[in-house]
PDB file of C-alpha atoms in Angstrom:
ATOM      1  CA  MET A1096     -41.175  59.014 -19.003  1.00 65.00           C
ATOM      2  CA  ALA A1097     -44.355  56.971 -18.733  1.00 67.00           C
ATOM      3  CA  GLY A1098     -46.489  57.666 -15.683  1.00 64.00           C
ATOM      4  CA  GLN A1099     -45.439  61.325 -15.520  1.00 73.00           C
ATOM      5  CA  GLN A1100     -47.419  62.861 -18.387  1.00 75.00           C
ATOM      6  CA  PHE A1101     -50.695  64.580 -17.498  1.00 76.00           C
ATOM      7  CA  GLY A1102     -53.044  67.004 -19.252  1.00 83.00           C
ATOM      8  CA  TYR A1103     -56.496  68.453 -18.619  1.00 83.00           C
ATOM      9  CA  GLY A1104     -59.149  70.200 -20.726  1.00 84.00           C
ATOM     10  CA  TYR A1105     -61.669  72.649 -19.263  1.00 83.00           C
ATOM     11  CA  ASP A1106     -64.888  74.218 -20.518  1.00 80.00           C
ATOM     12  CA  GLU A1107     -65.537  77.981 -20.604  1.00 82.00           C
ATOM     13  CA  ILE A1108     -66.477  78.154 -16.903  1.00 80.00           C
ATOM     14  CA  GLY A1109     -63.593  76.051 -15.626  1.00 79.00           C
ATOM     15  CA  ASN A1110     -65.110  72.579 -15.280  1.00 76.00           C
ATOM     16  CA  ARG A1111     -62.821  69.710 -16.189  1.00 77.00           C
ATOM     17  CA  ARG A1112     -64.157  68.073 -19.351  1.00 77.00           C
ATOM     18  CA  SER A1113     -61.263  65.794 -20.265  1.00 79.00           C
ATOM     19  CA  SER A1114     -58.068  64.373 -18.882  1.00 80.00           C
ATOM     20  CA  VAL A1115     -55.053  62.753 -20.501  1.00 79.00           C
ATOM     21  CA  ARG A1116     -52.507  60.509 -18.838  1.00 75.00           C
ATOM     22  CA  ASP A1117     -49.690  59.100 -20.939  1.00 72.00           C
ATOM     23  CA  GLY A1118     -51.758  59.596 -24.098  1.00 72.00           C
ATOM     24  CA  ARG A1119     -54.870  57.876 -22.666  1.00 75.00           C
ATOM     25  CA  VAL A1120     -57.950  60.115 -22.772  1.00 76.00           C
ATOM     26  CA  GLY A1121     -60.795  60.341 -20.268  1.00 77.00           C
ATOM     27  CA  ALA A1122     -63.757  62.540 -21.166  1.00 77.00           C
ATOM     28  CA  GLY A1123     -66.888  63.747 -19.420  1.00 77.00           C
ATOM     29  CA  THR A1124     -70.354  64.874 -20.497  1.00 78.00           C
ATOM     30  CA  VAL A1125     -72.592  67.376 -18.711  1.00 76.00           C
ATOM     31  CA  ASN A1126     -76.311  68.183 -18.820  1.00 76.00           C
ATOM     32  CA  LEU A1127     -77.988  71.606 -19.175  1.00 77.00           C
ATOM     33  CA  LEU A1128     -77.605  72.178 -15.428  1.00 77.00           C
ATOM     34  CA  ASN A1129     -73.834  71.748 -15.784  1.00 74.00           C
ATOM     35  CA  GLN A1130     -73.882  68.472 -13.821  1.00 75.00           C
ATOM     36  CA  VAL A1131     -71.524  65.693 -14.823  1.00 74.00           C
ATOM     37  CA  VAL A1132     -73.724  62.887 -16.161  1.00 77.00           C
ATOM     38  CA  GLY A1133     -71.095  60.627 -17.663  1.00 78.00           C
ATOM     39  CA  TRP A1134     -67.399  59.898 -17.771  1.00 78.00           C
ATOM     40  CA  MET A1135     -65.332  57.670 -20.056  1.00 80.00           C
ATOM     41  CA  ASN A1136     -62.358  56.027 -18.326  1.00 80.00           C
ATOM     42  CA  SER A1137     -59.269  54.474 -19.843  1.00 82.00           C
ATOM     43  CA  GLY A1138     -58.763  50.710 -19.666  1.00 85.00           C
ATOM     44  CA  PHE A1139     -55.264  51.097 -18.259  1.00 86.00           C
ATOM     45  CA  ALA A1140     -53.737  51.360 -14.799  1.00 88.00           C
ATOM     46  CA  ASN A1141     -50.315  52.851 -14.097  1.00 88.00           C
ATOM     47  CA  ILE A1142     -48.265  51.332 -11.303  1.00 92.00           C
ATOM     48  CA  LEU A1143     -45.544  53.719 -10.090  1.00 91.00           C
ATOM     49  CA  GLY A1144     -42.821  53.529  -7.485  1.00 93.00           C
ATOM     50  CA  THR A1145     -39.141  53.623  -6.647  1.00 94.00           C
ATOM     51  CA  ALA A1146     -36.523  50.941  -6.148  1.00 95.00           C
ATOM     52  CA  ALA A1147     -32.739  50.770  -6.060  1.00 94.00           C
ATOM     53  CA  THR A1148     -31.321  51.627  -9.477  1.00 95.00           C
ATOM     54  CA  ASN A1149     -29.625  48.220  -9.791  1.00 94.00           C
ATOM     55  CA  ALA A1150     -32.755  46.225  -8.830  1.00 95.00           C
ATOM     56  CA  THR A1151     -34.899  44.367 -11.358  1.00 96.00           C
ATOM     57  CA  VAL A1152     -38.540  45.406 -10.944  1.00 97.00           C
ATOM     58  CA  THR A1153     -41.580  43.520 -12.212  1.00 97.00           C
ATOM     59  CA  VAL A1154     -45.281  44.267 -11.888  1.00 97.00           C
ATOM     60  CA  ASN A1155     -47.565  41.245 -12.282  1.00 97.00           C
ATOM     61  CA  HIS A1156     -44.578  39.325 -13.723  1.00 96.00           C
ATOM     62  CA  GLN A1157     -43.966  42.003 -16.396  1.00 97.00           C
ATOM     63  CA  LEU A1158     -40.748  44.021 -16.489  1.00 97.00           C
ATOM     64  CA  ALA A1159     -41.293  47.648 -15.441  1.00 96.00           C
ATOM     65  CA  GLU A1160     -39.890  50.644 -17.299  1.00 94.00           C
ATOM     66  CA  ARG A1161     -37.071  52.307 -15.324  1.00 95.00           C
ATOM     67  CA  LYS A1162     -35.506  55.758 -15.086  1.00 94.00           C
ATOM     68  CA  GLY A1163     -33.073  55.976 -12.204  1.00 94.00           C
ATOM     69  CA  GLU A1164     -34.842  54.854  -9.028  1.00 95.00           C
ATOM     70  CA  TYR A1165     -38.256  55.470 -10.586  1.00 95.00           C
ATOM     71  CA  PHE A1166     -40.275  52.628 -12.151  1.00 95.00           C
ATOM     72  CA  CYS A1167     -43.557  52.532 -14.041  1.00 92.00           C
ATOM     73  CA  LYS A1168     -45.653  49.755 -15.544  1.00 93.00           C
ATOM     74  CA  GLU A1169     -48.853  50.315 -17.498  1.00 90.00           C
ATOM     75  CA  LEU A1170     -51.309  47.436 -17.131  1.00 93.00           C
ATOM     76  CA  TYR A1171     -54.191  46.829 -19.530  1.00 92.00           C
ATOM     77  CA  VAL A1172     -57.520  46.294 -17.761  1.00 92.00           C
ATOM     78  CA  THR A1173     -60.701  44.913 -19.325  1.00 92.00           C
ATOM     79  CA  ASN A1174     -63.188  47.334 -17.752  1.00 89.00           C
ATOM     80  CA  SER A1175     -65.757  47.519 -20.564  1.00 88.00           C
ATOM     81  CA  ALA A1176     -68.267  45.349 -18.648  1.00 89.00           C
ATOM     82  CA  GLY A1177     -67.808  47.143 -15.313  1.00 89.00           C
ATOM     83  CA  ALA A1178     -65.392  48.143 -12.596  1.00 89.00           C
ATOM     84  CA  VAL A1179     -62.432  45.875 -11.842  1.00 93.00           C
ATOM     85  CA  TRP A1180     -60.515  45.152  -8.632  1.00 95.00           C
ATOM     86  CA  LEU A1181     -57.110  44.600 -10.213  1.00 95.00           C
ATOM     87  CA  GLY A1182     -54.676  42.412  -8.298  1.00 96.00           C
ATOM     88  CA  VAL A1183     -51.179  43.911  -8.386  1.00 97.00           C
ATOM     89  CA  THR A1184     -47.880  42.359  -7.283  1.00 97.00           C
ATOM     90  CA  ASN A1185     -44.695  44.440  -7.351  1.00 96.00           C
ATOM     91  CA  LEU A1186     -41.419  42.562  -7.014  1.00 96.00           C
ATOM     92  CA  ALA A1187     -37.950  44.097  -6.798  1.00 96.00           C
ATOM     93  CA  VAL A1188     -34.910  41.809  -6.900  1.00 96.00           C
ATOM     94  CA  LEU A1189     -31.449  43.054  -6.023  1.00 93.00           C
ATOM     95  CA  SER A1190     -28.701  40.548  -6.867  1.00 90.00           C
ATOM     96  CA  LEU A1191     -25.949  40.522  -4.267  1.00 87.00           C
ATOM     97  CA  GLY A1192     -23.696  37.786  -5.642  1.00 83.00           C
ATOM     98  CA  THR A1193     -24.610  34.587  -3.814  1.00 85.00           C
ATOM     99  CA  ASP A1194     -27.666  36.107  -2.122  1.00 88.00           C
ATOM    100  CA  ASP A1195     -30.605  38.029  -3.546  1.00 90.00           C
ATOM    101  CA  LEU A1196     -32.560  40.690  -1.715  1.00 91.00           C
ATOM    102  CA  LEU A1197     -36.290  40.550  -2.502  1.00 92.00           C
ATOM    103  CA  ARG A1198     -38.956  43.128  -1.768  1.00 93.00           C
ATOM    104  CA  THR A1199     -42.586  42.590  -2.718  1.00 93.00           C
ATOM    105  CA  ASN A1200     -45.833  44.513  -2.359  1.00 94.00           C
ATOM    106  CA  VAL A1201     -49.185  42.866  -3.028  1.00 96.00           C
ATOM    107  CA  GLY A1202     -52.474  44.718  -3.215  1.00 96.00           C
ATOM    108  CA  ARG A1203     -55.517  45.629  -5.245  1.00 96.00           C
ATOM    109  CA  LEU A1204     -56.338  48.676  -7.337  1.00 93.00           C
ATOM    110  CA  TYR A1205     -59.857  49.873  -8.177  1.00 92.00           C
ATOM    111  CA  VAL A1206     -60.251  50.560 -11.895  1.00 89.00           C
ATOM    112  CA  PRO A1207     -63.558  52.310 -12.687  1.00 86.00           C
ATOM    113  CA  PRO A1208     -65.759  51.066 -15.533  1.00 86.00           C
ATOM    114  CA  TYR A1209     -65.030  52.302 -19.051  1.00 84.00           C
ATOM    115  CA  ASN A1210     -68.343  54.202 -19.107  1.00 83.00           C
ATOM    116  CA  GLU A1211     -69.868  55.754 -16.012  1.00 79.00           C
ATOM    117  CA  SER A1212     -73.172  57.609 -15.953  1.00 76.00           C
ATOM    118  CA  ARG A1213     -75.347  59.329 -13.364  1.00 66.00           C
ATOM    119  CA  ILE A1214     -79.107  59.315 -12.868  1.00 56.00           C
ATOM    120  CA  ASP A1215     -79.939  63.036 -12.714  1.00 50.00           C
ATOM    121  CA  SER A1216     -82.971  62.730 -10.412  1.00 49.00           C
ATOM    122  CA  TRP A1217     -81.008  60.899  -7.692  1.00 49.00           C
ATOM    123  CA  ASN A1218     -77.459  61.843  -8.685  1.00 54.00           C
ATOM    124  CA  GLN A1219     -76.444  58.216  -8.177  1.00 57.00           C
ATOM    125  CA  LEU A1220     -73.612  56.620 -10.042  1.00 56.00           C
ATOM    126  CA  VAL A1221     -74.725  53.880 -12.436  1.00 55.00           C
ATOM    127  CA  VAL A1222     -72.096  51.318 -13.317  1.00 54.00           C
TER     128      VAL A1222
END
């Protein structure tokens, strides 16, 4: 099921060098002092949650994938030029004959830039 697949790769001393979520790879680079100096992030955001099994769930007006009560929607994010504050609206609709029951959640999700790097002398994040 989408949203539930994770994997990690480590170097010989146990530092995380890569991560995989639903087939999307993130990878890091280190310097000679074993400090992380860069990280490549995926341009996708996974929205996860639960709703009644007979409810229709959308995320940003796109139908979510369902498995029982669980739902997941992968959203593409254009983060190549920098970090993005992604607006997200979840809507669950439960049809009850003549009346519908609606539940909505609105918020924002921080998506880091595709490429992140650090200035070694100050250890500051450069976006």
